[in-house]
PDB file of C-alpha atoms and ligand atoms in Angstrom:
ATOM      1  CA  MET A   1      14.628  35.189   2.566  1.00  0.00           C
ATOM      2  CA  THR A   2      11.461  35.430   4.466  1.00  0.00           C
ATOM      3  CA  ILE A   3       9.090  32.446   5.205  1.00  0.00           C
ATOM      4  CA  LYS A   4       6.481  34.056   2.885  1.00  0.00           C
ATOM      5  CA  GLN A   5       9.136  34.502  -0.148  1.00  0.00           C
ATOM      6  CA  LEU A   6      10.462  30.889   0.443  1.00  0.00           C
ATOM      7  CA  ARG A   7       7.051  29.407   0.859  1.00  0.00           C
ATOM      8  CA  MET A   8       5.928  30.979  -2.526  1.00  0.00           C
ATOM      9  CA  LYS A   9       8.809  29.556  -4.275  1.00  0.00           C
ATOM     10  CA  VAL A  10       8.110  26.012  -2.843  1.00  0.00           C
ATOM     11  CA  VAL A  11       4.363  26.179  -3.695  1.00  0.00           C
ATOM     12  CA  GLU A  12       5.141  27.247  -7.237  1.00  0.00           C
ATOM     13  CA  GLN A  13       7.768  24.463  -7.561  1.00  0.00           C
ATOM     14  CA  LEU A  14       5.360  21.810  -6.425  1.00  0.00           C
ATOM     15  CA  TYR A  15       2.383  23.376  -8.309  1.00  0.00           C
ATOM     16  CA  GLN A  16       4.596  23.358 -11.534  1.00  0.00           C
ATOM     17  CA  ILE A  17       4.861  19.499 -11.238  1.00  0.00           C
ATOM     18  CA  GLY A  18       1.089  18.956 -10.770  1.00  0.00           C
ATOM     19  CA  LEU A  19       0.739  18.421  -7.178  1.00  0.00           C
ATOM     20  CA  GLU A  20      -2.730  20.047  -6.735  1.00  0.00           C
ATOM     21  CA  ASP A  21      -2.296  20.197  -2.827  1.00  0.00           C
ATOM     22  CA  SER A  22       0.977  22.127  -3.085  1.00  0.00           C
ATOM     23  CA  GLN A  23      -0.033  24.555  -0.770  1.00  0.00           C
ATOM     24  CA  GLN A  24      -0.706  21.797   1.989  1.00  0.00           C
ATOM     25  CA  ILE A  25       2.358  20.017   1.115  1.00  0.00           C
ATOM     26  CA  ALA A  26       4.381  23.240   1.582  1.00  0.00           C
ATOM     27  CA  ALA A  27       2.738  24.066   5.057  1.00  0.00           C
ATOM     28  CA  TRP A  28       3.516  20.428   6.296  1.00  0.00           C
ATOM     29  CA  ILE A  29       7.404  20.914   5.248  1.00  0.00           C
ATOM     30  CA  PHE A  30       7.735  24.422   6.703  1.00  0.00           C
ATOM     31  CA  SER A  31       5.917  23.395  10.114  1.00  0.00           C
ATOM     32  CA  HIS A  32       8.146  20.454  10.331  1.00  0.00           C
ATOM     33  CA  VAL A  33      11.603  22.285   9.717  1.00  0.00           C
ATOM     34  CA  LEU A  34      10.592  25.447  11.550  1.00  0.00           C
ATOM     35  CA  GLN A  35       8.848  23.377  14.347  1.00  0.00           C
ATOM     36  CA  CYS A  36       5.779  25.393  14.431  1.00  0.00           C
ATOM     37  CA  ASN A  37       2.141  25.060  13.251  1.00  0.00           C
ATOM     38  CA  SER A  38       0.725  26.690  10.277  1.00  0.00           C
ATOM     39  CA  ALA A  39      -1.008  29.667  12.018  1.00  0.00           C
ATOM     40  CA  HIS A  40       2.608  30.486  13.297  1.00  0.00           C
ATOM     41  CA  LEU A  41       3.800  30.385   9.673  1.00  0.00           C
ATOM     42  CA  ILE A  42       1.265  32.934   8.778  1.00  0.00           C
ATOM     43  CA  ALA A  43       1.620  35.086  11.716  1.00  0.00           C
ATOM     44  CA  HIS A  44       5.403  35.168  11.243  1.00  0.00           C
ATOM     45  CA  GLU A  45       5.603  35.422   7.465  1.00  0.00           C
ATOM     46  CA  THR A  46       8.002  38.292   7.408  1.00  0.00           C
ATOM     47  CA  SER A  47      10.600  36.536   9.571  1.00  0.00           C
ATOM     48  CA  THR A  48      13.736  35.427   7.951  1.00  0.00           C
ATOM     49  CA  VAL A  49      14.565  31.777   7.406  1.00  0.00           C
ATOM     50  CA  LYS A  50      18.104  30.573   8.432  1.00  0.00           C
ATOM     51  CA  PRO A  51      20.410  29.528   5.623  1.00  0.00           C
ATOM     52  CA  ASP A  52      20.416  25.571   6.975  1.00  0.00           C
ATOM     53  CA  GLU A  53      16.678  25.812   7.311  1.00  0.00           C
ATOM     54  CA  ILE A  54      16.453  27.035   3.749  1.00  0.00           C
ATOM     55  CA  ALA A  55      18.420  24.128   2.574  1.00  0.00           C
ATOM     56  CA  THR A  56      16.346  21.530   4.301  1.00  0.00           C
ATOM     57  CA  ILE A  57      13.164  22.923   3.200  1.00  0.00           C
ATOM     58  CA  LEU A  58      14.344  22.942  -0.445  1.00  0.00           C
ATOM     59  CA  LYS A  59      15.891  19.441  -0.287  1.00  0.00           C
ATOM     60  CA  MET A  60      12.414  18.205   1.253  1.00  0.00           C
ATOM     61  CA  ALA A  61      10.446  20.080  -1.510  1.00  0.00           C
ATOM     62  CA  GLU A  62      12.672  18.572  -3.989  1.00  0.00           C
ATOM     63  CA  ARG A  63      11.893  14.923  -2.658  1.00  0.00           C
ATOM     64  CA  CYS A  64       8.167  15.859  -2.737  1.00  0.00           C
ATOM     65  CA  ALA A  65       8.464  17.280  -6.341  1.00  0.00           C
ATOM     66  CA  ASP A  66       9.758  13.774  -7.148  1.00  0.00           C
ATOM     67  CA  HIS A  67       6.329  12.326  -5.895  1.00  0.00           C
ATOM     68  CA  GLU A  68       7.481  11.157  -2.596  1.00  0.00           C
ATOM     69  CA  PRO A  69       4.714  11.578   0.046  1.00  0.00           C
ATOM     70  CA  VAL A  70       5.234  14.399   2.353  1.00  0.00           C
ATOM     71  CA  GLN A  71       4.621  12.200   5.267  1.00  0.00           C
ATOM     72  CA  TYR A  72       7.603  10.051   4.340  1.00  0.00           C
ATOM     73  CA  VAL A  73       9.745  13.014   3.600  1.00  0.00           C
ATOM     74  CA  THR A  74       9.120  14.622   7.138  1.00  0.00           C
ATOM     75  CA  GLY A  75       8.701  10.934   8.801  1.00  0.00           C
ATOM     76  CA  HIS A  76       5.465  11.956  10.375  1.00  0.00           C
ATOM     77  CA  THR A  77       1.811  12.186  10.050  1.00  0.00           C
ATOM     78  CA  GLU A  78      -1.377  12.710  12.233  1.00  0.00           C
ATOM     79  CA  PHE A  79      -4.116  10.062  13.015  1.00  0.00           C
ATOM     80  CA  TYR A  80      -7.102  10.384  15.371  1.00  0.00           C
ATOM     81  CA  GLY A  81      -5.251  13.305  16.991  1.00  0.00           C
ATOM     82  CA  LEU A  82      -2.008  11.060  17.408  1.00  0.00           C
ATOM     83  CA  SER A  83       1.349  12.335  15.832  1.00  0.00           C
ATOM     84  CA  LEU A  84       2.750   9.106  14.248  1.00  0.00           C
ATOM     85  CA  HIS A  85       6.169   8.236  12.721  1.00  0.00           C
ATOM     86  CA  VAL A  86       6.053   6.698   9.212  1.00  0.00           C
ATOM     87  CA  SER A  87       8.428   5.519   6.839  1.00  0.00           C
ATOM     88  CA  PRO A  88       7.964   3.621   3.540  1.00  0.00           C
ATOM     89  CA  ASP A  89       7.835   0.288   5.743  1.00  0.00           C
ATOM     90  CA  VAL A  90       4.345   1.314   6.534  1.00  0.00           C
ATOM     91  CA  LEU A  91       1.170   2.545   4.862  1.00  0.00           C
ATOM     92  CA  ILE A  92       0.412   6.122   5.486  1.00  0.00           C
ATOM     93  CA  PRO A  93      -2.897   6.045   7.501  1.00  0.00           C
ATOM     94  CA  ARG A  94      -5.920   7.223   5.522  1.00  0.00           C
ATOM     95  CA  PRO A  95      -8.674   9.386   6.903  1.00  0.00           C
ATOM     96  CA  GLU A  96     -11.409   6.762   6.428  1.00  0.00           C
ATOM     97  CA  THR A  97      -9.476   4.591   8.841  1.00  0.00           C
ATOM     98  CA  GLU A  98     -10.084   7.022  11.337  1.00  0.00           C
ATOM     99  CA  GLN A  99     -13.761   6.507  10.838  1.00  0.00           C
ATOM    100  CA  LEU A 100     -13.117   2.679  11.421  1.00  0.00           C
ATOM    101  CA  VAL A 101     -11.642   3.392  14.779  1.00  0.00           C
ATOM    102  CA  GLU A 102     -14.518   5.845  15.600  1.00  0.00           C
ATOM    103  CA  LEU A 103     -17.169   3.133  14.837  1.00  0.00           C
ATOM    104  CA  SER A 104     -15.276   0.468  16.651  1.00  0.00           C
ATOM    105  CA  LEU A 105     -14.908   2.691  19.872  1.00  0.00           C
ATOM    106  CA  GLN A 106     -18.638   3.390  19.736  1.00  0.00           C
ATOM    107  CA  GLU A 107     -19.427  -0.431  19.590  1.00  0.00           C
ATOM    108  CA  ILE A 108     -16.999  -1.261  22.576  1.00  0.00           C
ATOM    109  CA  LYS A 109     -17.604   1.574  24.871  1.00  0.00           C
ATOM    110  CA  THR A 110     -19.254  -0.488  27.438  1.00  0.00           C
ATOM    111  CA  PHE A 111     -16.783  -3.268  27.285  1.00  0.00           C
ATOM    112  CA  GLY A 112     -14.469  -2.267  30.110  1.00  0.00           C
ATOM    113  CA  ALA A 113     -11.164  -3.990  30.078  1.00  0.00           C
ATOM    114  CA  ALA A 114     -11.633  -5.717  26.909  1.00  0.00           C
ATOM    115  CA  LYS A 115      -9.114  -7.641  24.598  1.00  0.00           C
ATOM    116  CA  VAL A 116      -8.533  -6.100  21.264  1.00  0.00           C
ATOM    117  CA  ILE A 117      -6.656  -7.210  18.242  1.00  0.00           C
ATOM    118  CA  ASP A 118      -5.492  -4.990  15.176  1.00  0.00           C
ATOM    119  CA  ILE A 119      -4.632  -7.379  12.272  1.00  0.00           C
ATOM    120  CA  GLY A 120      -2.165  -6.070   9.943  1.00  0.00           C
ATOM    121  CA  THR A 121      -1.334  -3.114  12.059  1.00  0.00           C
ATOM    122  CA  GLY A 122       1.193  -1.295   9.693  1.00  0.00           C
ATOM    123  CA  SER A 123       2.086   1.935  11.424  1.00  0.00           C
ATOM    124  CA  GLY A 124       0.204   0.651  14.502  1.00  0.00           C
ATOM    125  CA  CYS A 125      -2.395   3.666  13.897  1.00  0.00           C
ATOM    126  CA  ILE A 126      -5.616   1.751  14.745  1.00  0.00           C
ATOM    127  CA  ALA A 127      -4.109  -0.140  17.748  1.00  0.00           C
ATOM    128  CA  LEU A 128      -2.520   3.123  19.182  1.00  0.00           C
ATOM    129  CA  ALA A 129      -5.762   5.058  18.578  1.00  0.00           C
ATOM    130  CA  ILE A 130      -7.932   2.428  20.512  1.00  0.00           C
ATOM    131  CA  LYS A 131      -5.307   2.148  23.313  1.00  0.00           C
ATOM    132  CA  HIS A 132      -5.208   6.103  23.792  1.00  0.00           C
ATOM    133  CA  ALA A 133      -9.039   6.375  23.650  1.00  0.00           C
ATOM    134  CA  SER A 134      -9.433   3.447  25.927  1.00  0.00           C
ATOM    135  CA  PRO A 135      -6.507   2.829  28.276  1.00  0.00           C
ATOM    136  CA  GLN A 136      -8.227   0.050  30.062  1.00  0.00           C
ATOM    137  CA  MET A 137      -8.424  -2.158  26.983  1.00  0.00           C
ATOM    138  CA  LYS A 138      -5.605  -4.837  26.380  1.00  0.00           C
ATOM    139  CA  VAL A 139      -4.536  -4.050  22.796  1.00  0.00           C
ATOM    140  CA  THR A 140      -2.661  -6.373  20.550  1.00  0.00           C
ATOM    141  CA  ALA A 141      -1.244  -5.364  17.136  1.00  0.00           C
ATOM    142  CA  CYS A 142       0.200  -7.835  14.814  1.00  0.00           C
ATOM    143  CA  ASP A 143       1.728  -7.720  11.379  1.00  0.00           C
ATOM    144  CA  LEU A 144       3.615  -9.853   8.882  1.00  0.00           C
ATOM    145  CA  SER A 145       6.347  -7.111   8.503  1.00  0.00           C
ATOM    146  CA  GLN A 146       8.914  -7.049  11.085  1.00  0.00           C
ATOM    147  CA  SER A 147      10.110  -3.362  10.000  1.00  0.00           C
ATOM    148  CA  ALA A 148       6.527  -2.322  10.485  1.00  0.00           C
ATOM    149  CA  LEU A 149       6.414  -3.690  14.167  1.00  0.00           C
ATOM    150  CA  GLU A 150       9.664  -1.788  14.784  1.00  0.00           C
ATOM    151  CA  ILE A 151       7.777   1.546  13.536  1.00  0.00           C
ATOM    152  CA  VAL A 152       4.911   0.748  15.795  1.00  0.00           C
ATOM    153  CA  ASN A 153       7.221   0.031  18.722  1.00  0.00           C
ATOM    154  CA  THR A 154       8.723   3.385  18.140  1.00  0.00           C
ATOM    155  CA  ASN A 155       5.122   5.027  17.974  1.00  0.00           C
ATOM    156  CA  ALA A 156       4.149   3.223  21.150  1.00  0.00           C
ATOM    157  CA  GLN A 157       7.101   4.136  23.003  1.00  0.00           C
ATOM    158  CA  LYS A 158       6.992   7.743  21.955  1.00  0.00           C
ATOM    159  CA  LEU A 159       3.314   7.991  22.978  1.00  0.00           C
ATOM    160  CA  GLY A 160       3.880   6.068  26.138  1.00  0.00           C
ATOM    161  CA  LEU A 161       1.173   3.666  25.322  1.00  0.00           C
ATOM    162  CA  TYR A 162       1.522  -0.124  25.651  1.00  0.00           C
ATOM    163  CA  LEU A 163       0.683  -2.505  23.041  1.00  0.00           C
ATOM    164  CA  HIS A 164       1.359  -6.220  22.728  1.00  0.00           C
ATOM    165  CA  LEU A 165       3.283  -6.802  19.485  1.00  0.00           C
ATOM    166  CA  ILE A 166       2.998 -10.058  17.440  1.00  0.00           C
ATOM    167  CA  HIS A 167       4.906 -10.914  14.260  1.00  0.00           C
ATOM    168  CA  THR A 168       2.625 -13.351  12.518  1.00  0.00           C
ATOM    169  CA  ASP A 169       0.808 -14.018   9.345  1.00  0.00           C
ATOM    170  CA  VAL A 170      -3.121 -13.979   9.220  1.00  0.00           C
ATOM    171  CA  MET A 171      -2.824 -16.245   6.169  1.00  0.00           C
ATOM    172  CA  SER A 172      -0.809 -19.031   8.049  1.00  0.00           C
ATOM    173  CA  ASP A 173      -2.237 -21.945  10.025  1.00  0.00           C
ATOM    174  CA  ASN A 174      -0.299 -20.856  13.040  1.00  0.00           C
ATOM    175  CA  PHE A 175      -1.952 -17.433  13.364  1.00  0.00           C
ATOM    176  CA  LEU A 176      -4.476 -18.602  16.061  1.00  0.00           C
ATOM    177  CA  SER A 177      -1.779 -20.225  18.108  1.00  0.00           C
ATOM    178  CA  ASP A 178       0.559 -17.065  17.758  1.00  0.00           C
ATOM    179  CA  VAL A 179      -2.262 -14.664  18.810  1.00  0.00           C
ATOM    180  CA  GLY A 180      -4.548 -16.660  20.970  1.00  0.00           C
ATOM    181  CA  LYS A 181      -8.478 -16.581  21.118  1.00  0.00           C
ATOM    182  CA  GLY A 182     -11.210 -14.808  22.616  1.00  0.00           C
ATOM    183  CA  TYR A 183     -10.863 -11.291  21.646  1.00  0.00           C
ATOM    184  CA  HIS A 184     -13.748  -8.896  22.410  1.00  0.00           C
ATOM    185  CA  LEU A 185     -12.848  -6.688  19.343  1.00  0.00           C
ATOM    186  CA  VAL A 186     -10.990  -7.881  16.134  1.00  0.00           C
ATOM    187  CA  ILE A 187     -10.278  -4.838  13.998  1.00  0.00           C
ATOM    188  CA  SER A 188      -8.467  -4.971  10.633  1.00  0.00           C
ATOM    189  CA  ASN A 189      -7.862  -2.879   7.535  1.00  0.00           C
ATOM    190  CA  PRO A 190      -6.219  -5.507   5.178  1.00  0.00           C
ATOM    191  CA  PRO A 191      -4.777  -5.049   1.733  1.00  0.00           C
ATOM    192  CA  TYR A 192      -7.607  -4.665  -0.509  1.00  0.00           C
ATOM    193  CA  ILE A 193      -6.533  -3.224  -3.679  1.00  0.00           C
ATOM    194  CA  PRO A 194      -6.711  -5.918  -6.579  1.00  0.00           C
ATOM    195  CA  ASP A 195      -3.648  -6.060  -9.302  1.00  0.00           C
ATOM    196  CA  VAL A 196      -5.524  -4.453 -12.103  1.00  0.00           C
ATOM    197  CA  GLU A 197      -6.345  -1.317  -9.868  1.00  0.00           C
ATOM    198  CA  TYR A 198      -2.926  -1.429  -8.235  1.00  0.00           C
ATOM    199  CA  SER A 199      -0.993  -1.041 -11.580  1.00  0.00           C
ATOM    200  CA  LYS A 200      -3.097   2.031 -12.203  1.00  0.00           C
ATOM    201  CA  LEU A 201      -2.494   3.761  -8.789  1.00  0.00           C
ATOM    202  CA  PRO A 202      -0.744   7.212  -8.713  1.00  0.00           C
ATOM    203  CA  ARG A 203       3.117   7.002  -8.649  1.00  0.00           C
ATOM    204  CA  MET A 204       3.141   8.633  -5.195  1.00  0.00           C
ATOM    205  CA  VAL A 205       1.410   5.507  -3.898  1.00  0.00           C
ATOM    206  CA  ARG A 206       2.871   2.684  -6.012  1.00  0.00           C
ATOM    207  CA  ASP A 207       6.406   3.936  -6.061  1.00  0.00           C
ATOM    208  CA  PHE A 208       6.677   4.758  -2.286  1.00  0.00           C
ATOM    209  CA  GLU A 209       4.242   2.893  -0.147  1.00  0.00           C
ATOM    210  CA  PRO A 210       4.433  -0.818   0.842  1.00  0.00           C
ATOM    211  CA  SER A 211       2.722  -2.867  -2.019  1.00  0.00           C
ATOM    212  CA  SER A 212       2.209  -5.641   0.903  1.00  0.00           C
ATOM    213  CA  ALA A 213      -0.164  -3.121   2.699  1.00  0.00           C
ATOM    214  CA  LEU A 214      -2.284  -2.327  -0.309  1.00  0.00           C
ATOM    215  CA  ASN A 215      -2.246  -5.057  -2.801  1.00  0.00           C
ATOM    216  CA  CYS A 216      -4.382  -8.205  -2.304  1.00  0.00           C
ATOM    217  CA  GLY A 217      -3.280  -9.925  -5.678  1.00  0.00           C
ATOM    218  CA  ASN A 218      -6.186 -11.156  -7.743  1.00  0.00           C
ATOM    219  CA  ASP A 219      -8.379 -12.143  -4.860  1.00  0.00           C
ATOM    220  CA  PRO A 220      -9.917  -9.087  -3.239  1.00  0.00           C
ATOM    221  CA  LEU A 221     -11.551 -11.264  -0.563  1.00  0.00           C
ATOM    222  CA  LYS A 222      -8.722 -13.451   0.506  1.00  0.00           C
ATOM    223  CA  TYR A 223      -7.898 -11.873   3.977  1.00  0.00           C
ATOM    224  CA  TYR A 224     -11.500 -11.560   4.730  1.00  0.00           C
ATOM    225  CA  ARG A 225     -11.894 -15.152   4.177  1.00  0.00           C
ATOM    226  CA  ALA A 226      -8.913 -15.794   6.351  1.00  0.00           C
ATOM    227  CA  ILE A 227     -10.324 -13.723   9.114  1.00  0.00           C
ATOM    228  CA  ARG A 228     -13.547 -15.326   8.778  1.00  0.00           C
ATOM    229  CA  ASP A 229     -12.062 -18.821   9.204  1.00  0.00           C
ATOM    230  CA  HIS A 230     -10.131 -17.537  12.294  1.00  0.00           C
ATOM    231  CA  LEU A 231     -13.618 -16.533  13.670  1.00  0.00           C
ATOM    232  CA  ASP A 232     -14.876 -20.109  13.203  1.00  0.00           C
ATOM    233  CA  ARG A 233     -12.226 -21.312  15.310  1.00  0.00           C
ATOM    234  CA  GLY A 234     -12.621 -18.837  18.204  1.00  0.00           C
ATOM    235  CA  LEU A 235     -10.844 -15.707  17.613  1.00  0.00           C
ATOM    236  CA  VAL A 236     -13.664 -13.503  18.729  1.00  0.00           C
ATOM    237  CA  HIS A 237     -15.155 -13.856  22.339  1.00  0.00           C
ATOM    238  CA  ASP A 238     -18.841 -14.559  23.078  1.00  0.00           C
ATOM    239  CA  GLY A 239     -20.699 -11.051  22.823  1.00  0.00           C
ATOM    240  CA  GLY A 240     -17.359  -9.761  20.910  1.00  0.00           C
ATOM    241  CA  LEU A 241     -17.065  -8.438  17.329  1.00  0.00           C
ATOM    242  CA  LEU A 242     -15.250  -7.954  14.163  1.00  0.00           C
ATOM    243  CA  THR A 243     -14.839  -4.502  12.394  1.00  0.00           C
ATOM    244  CA  LEU A 244     -13.404  -4.216   9.118  1.00  0.00           C
ATOM    245  CA  GLU A 245     -12.429  -1.541   6.508  1.00  0.00           C
ATOM    246  CA  THR A 246     -13.256  -2.677   2.887  1.00  0.00           C
ATOM    247  CA  HIS A 247     -12.762  -1.616  -0.677  1.00  0.00           C
ATOM    248  CA  VAL A 248     -16.131   0.270  -1.670  1.00  0.00           C
ATOM    249  CA  ASP A 249     -16.481  -2.122  -4.548  1.00  0.00           C
ATOM    250  CA  TYR A 250     -16.217  -5.202  -2.475  1.00  0.00           C
ATOM    251  CA  ALA A 251     -17.809  -4.059   0.646  1.00  0.00           C
ATOM    252  CA  GLU A 252     -21.116  -6.212  -0.347  1.00  0.00           C
ATOM    253  CA  SER A 253     -19.140  -9.244  -1.328  1.00  0.00           C
ATOM    254  CA  VAL A 254     -17.278  -9.086   2.195  1.00  0.00           C
ATOM    255  CA  CYS A 255     -20.679  -8.991   3.961  1.00  0.00           C
ATOM    256  CA  SER A 256     -22.046 -12.045   1.901  1.00  0.00           C
ATOM    257  CA  LEU A 257     -18.764 -13.760   2.858  1.00  0.00           C
ATOM    258  CA  PHE A 258     -20.042 -13.686   6.512  1.00  0.00           C
ATOM    259  CA  SER A 259     -23.661 -13.610   6.026  1.00  0.00           C
ATOM    260  CA  GLU A 260     -23.841 -16.759   3.769  1.00  0.00           C
ATOM    261  CA  ARG A 261     -22.990 -18.599   7.156  1.00  0.00           C
ATOM    262  CA  ASN A 262     -26.176 -17.553   9.018  1.00  0.00           C
ATOM    263  CA  GLN A 263     -23.774 -17.661  12.150  1.00  0.00           C
ATOM    264  CA  PHE A 264     -23.018 -13.966  11.971  1.00  0.00           C
ATOM    265  CA  GLN A 265     -25.003 -10.943  12.240  1.00  0.00           C
ATOM    266  CA  VAL A 266     -23.599  -8.469   9.624  1.00  0.00           C
ATOM    267  CA  ASN A 267     -23.790  -4.623   9.243  1.00  0.00           C
ATOM    268  CA  LEU A 268     -22.441  -2.490   6.389  1.00  0.00           C
ATOM    269  CA  ARG A 269     -21.646   1.294   7.052  1.00  0.00           C
ATOM    270  CA  GLU A 270     -20.777   4.098   4.849  1.00  0.00           C
ATOM    271  CA  ASP A 271     -17.826   6.337   4.981  1.00  0.00           C
ATOM    272  CA  TYR A 272     -18.201  10.133   4.941  1.00  0.00           C
ATOM    273  CA  SER A 273     -18.483  10.155   1.184  1.00  0.00           C
ATOM    274  CA  GLY A 274     -21.531   8.072   1.228  1.00  0.00           C
ATOM    275  CA  LYS A 275     -19.627   5.051   0.090  1.00  0.00           C
ATOM    276  CA  PRO A 276     -20.109   1.444   1.478  1.00  0.00           C
ATOM    277  CA  ARG A 277     -16.661   1.003   3.523  1.00  0.00           C
ATOM    278  CA  PHE A 278     -17.097  -0.654   6.905  1.00  0.00           C
ATOM    279  CA  VAL A 279     -18.374  -4.030   7.842  1.00  0.00           C
ATOM    280  CA  ILE A 280     -19.282  -5.024  11.470  1.00  0.00           C
ATOM    281  CA  VAL A 281     -19.650  -8.728  11.990  1.00  0.00           C
ATOM    282  CA  LYS A 282     -21.059 -10.016  15.462  1.00  0.00           C
ATOM    283  CA  PRO A 283     -20.998 -13.915  15.782  1.00  0.00           C
ATOM    284  CA  LEU A 284     -24.305 -15.198  16.967  1.00  0.00           C
ATOM    285  CA  ASN A 285     -24.195 -16.656  20.522  1.00  0.00           C
ATOM    286  CA  GLU A 286     -25.337 -20.242  19.774  1.00  0.00           C
ATOM    287  CA  HIS A 287     -22.302 -20.338  17.193  1.00  0.00           C
ATOM    288  CA  SER A 288     -19.779 -18.778  19.205  1.00  0.00           C
ATOM    289  CA  SER A 289     -20.599 -21.042  22.351  1.00  0.00           C
ATOM    290  CA  SER A 290     -20.228 -24.156  20.202  1.00  0.00           C
ATOM    291  CA  THR A 291     -16.932 -23.264  18.638  1.00  0.00           C
ATOM    292  CA  ILE A 292     -14.878 -21.455  21.660  1.00  0.00           C
ATOM    293  CA  ASP A 293     -13.061 -24.049  23.603  1.00  0.00           C
TER     294      ASP A 293
HETATM  295  N1  LIG B 301      -7.629   2.924   1.344  1.00  0.00           N
HETATM  296  C1  LIG B 301      -6.184   2.619   0.987  1.00  0.00           C
HETATM  297  C2  LIG B 301      -6.162   3.348  -0.424  1.00  0.00           C
HETATM  298  O1  LIG B 301      -7.157   3.534  -1.073  1.00  0.00           O
HETATM  299  C3  LIG B 301      -6.072   1.293   0.814  1.00  0.00           C
HETATM  300  C4  LIG B 301      -5.919   0.588   2.143  1.00  0.00           C
HETATM  301  C5  LIG B 301      -5.832  -1.018   2.128  1.00  0.00           C
HETATM  302  O2  LIG B 301      -5.589  -1.630   0.967  1.00  0.00           O
HETATM  303  N2  LIG B 301      -6.293  -1.471   3.251  1.00  0.00           N
HETATM  304  O3  LIG B 301      -5.128   3.649  -1.021  1.00  0.00           O
END
C-alpha cells in the first residue's frame, strides 16, 4: 500500500467519526511513524509503506478515532518552536499560551539574568520556551503534580535546557517558603474552566486531558487570588511583573482583583482572535519596597 492510499483510508476513517481536522491528524500520525515532515509525505506519496508501519499507523488512527488527542497518541507536540513530549499527565499546550510567552518575553527583554517562575508548569512549555529564548534567565517551574514534573524533566533534558523544578501547591501556605521571593517575572496559565463549562467540554478534552490542569471548580478566580496574595508577600521583585493567561469571560474580573488594591498597575491584552485573554500586573514601587523583606 502507498502513502497516498493509506493516508486516504485514515483520513476517511477519522472524517467518518466527525473529526473535522482529520487531514491534520493523519499528517501528524504519518509524520511521526515515518519520521518525516508533511512536505516529504506529499513528495513521496507513491512510496510503499512497510507492513509494520501500516500496523502502527492504523493502531494510532484507531486511538484518534476513539477521540484521544493525536498529541497523546504520538506523545509529542510543538510549542513556540520546541518539540515537547506530552502524556495525559499534562495539558496539551494551546496556541494562545504561545502568545503569553511572546508578550512576557517582550516585557523582560531588557532584564538580563532575571529570575523567572512559571506557576503550574504542566508540560513545562512556558518555562522551557522562556529559557530557550533567554538562556541567561534563571527559570524555575513548579507544579502540584509530581508526574507533570517528570514530563518537564524529560523535556528539559531532551532540549538541553536547565530549569529549577519545585513540587509545590500555589494554594498552600508553604508556597512562598517552597519557591522563595523576589522573582522578576512570575508567569502563569492556571486552571480557569469552571465546573459548569468543564462538564460541557468535548470528550477529547474531558476524557483525556488532566482535569486538574483545566478545571477550577466553582471559583474561576481562586488561583489568581492566591497568586495576588503571594505578590502581597514579596513574590515579585521591585520593578518585576506578573503575566497571566485568563478565561476570556473572567479577564476583566482578574484585572479588578488586582486593580482594586491601588497597588498594582494592570493591563489587559487581547489574543489573536481579539478576545481579552492576558493580564499584565506590575506592582507599584512604593508597595513593593514596603512588603519585600
Ligand atoms: N485554554 C485552555 C482551554 O480552553 C484552558 C487552559 C487553562 O485552564 N488554563 O482548553
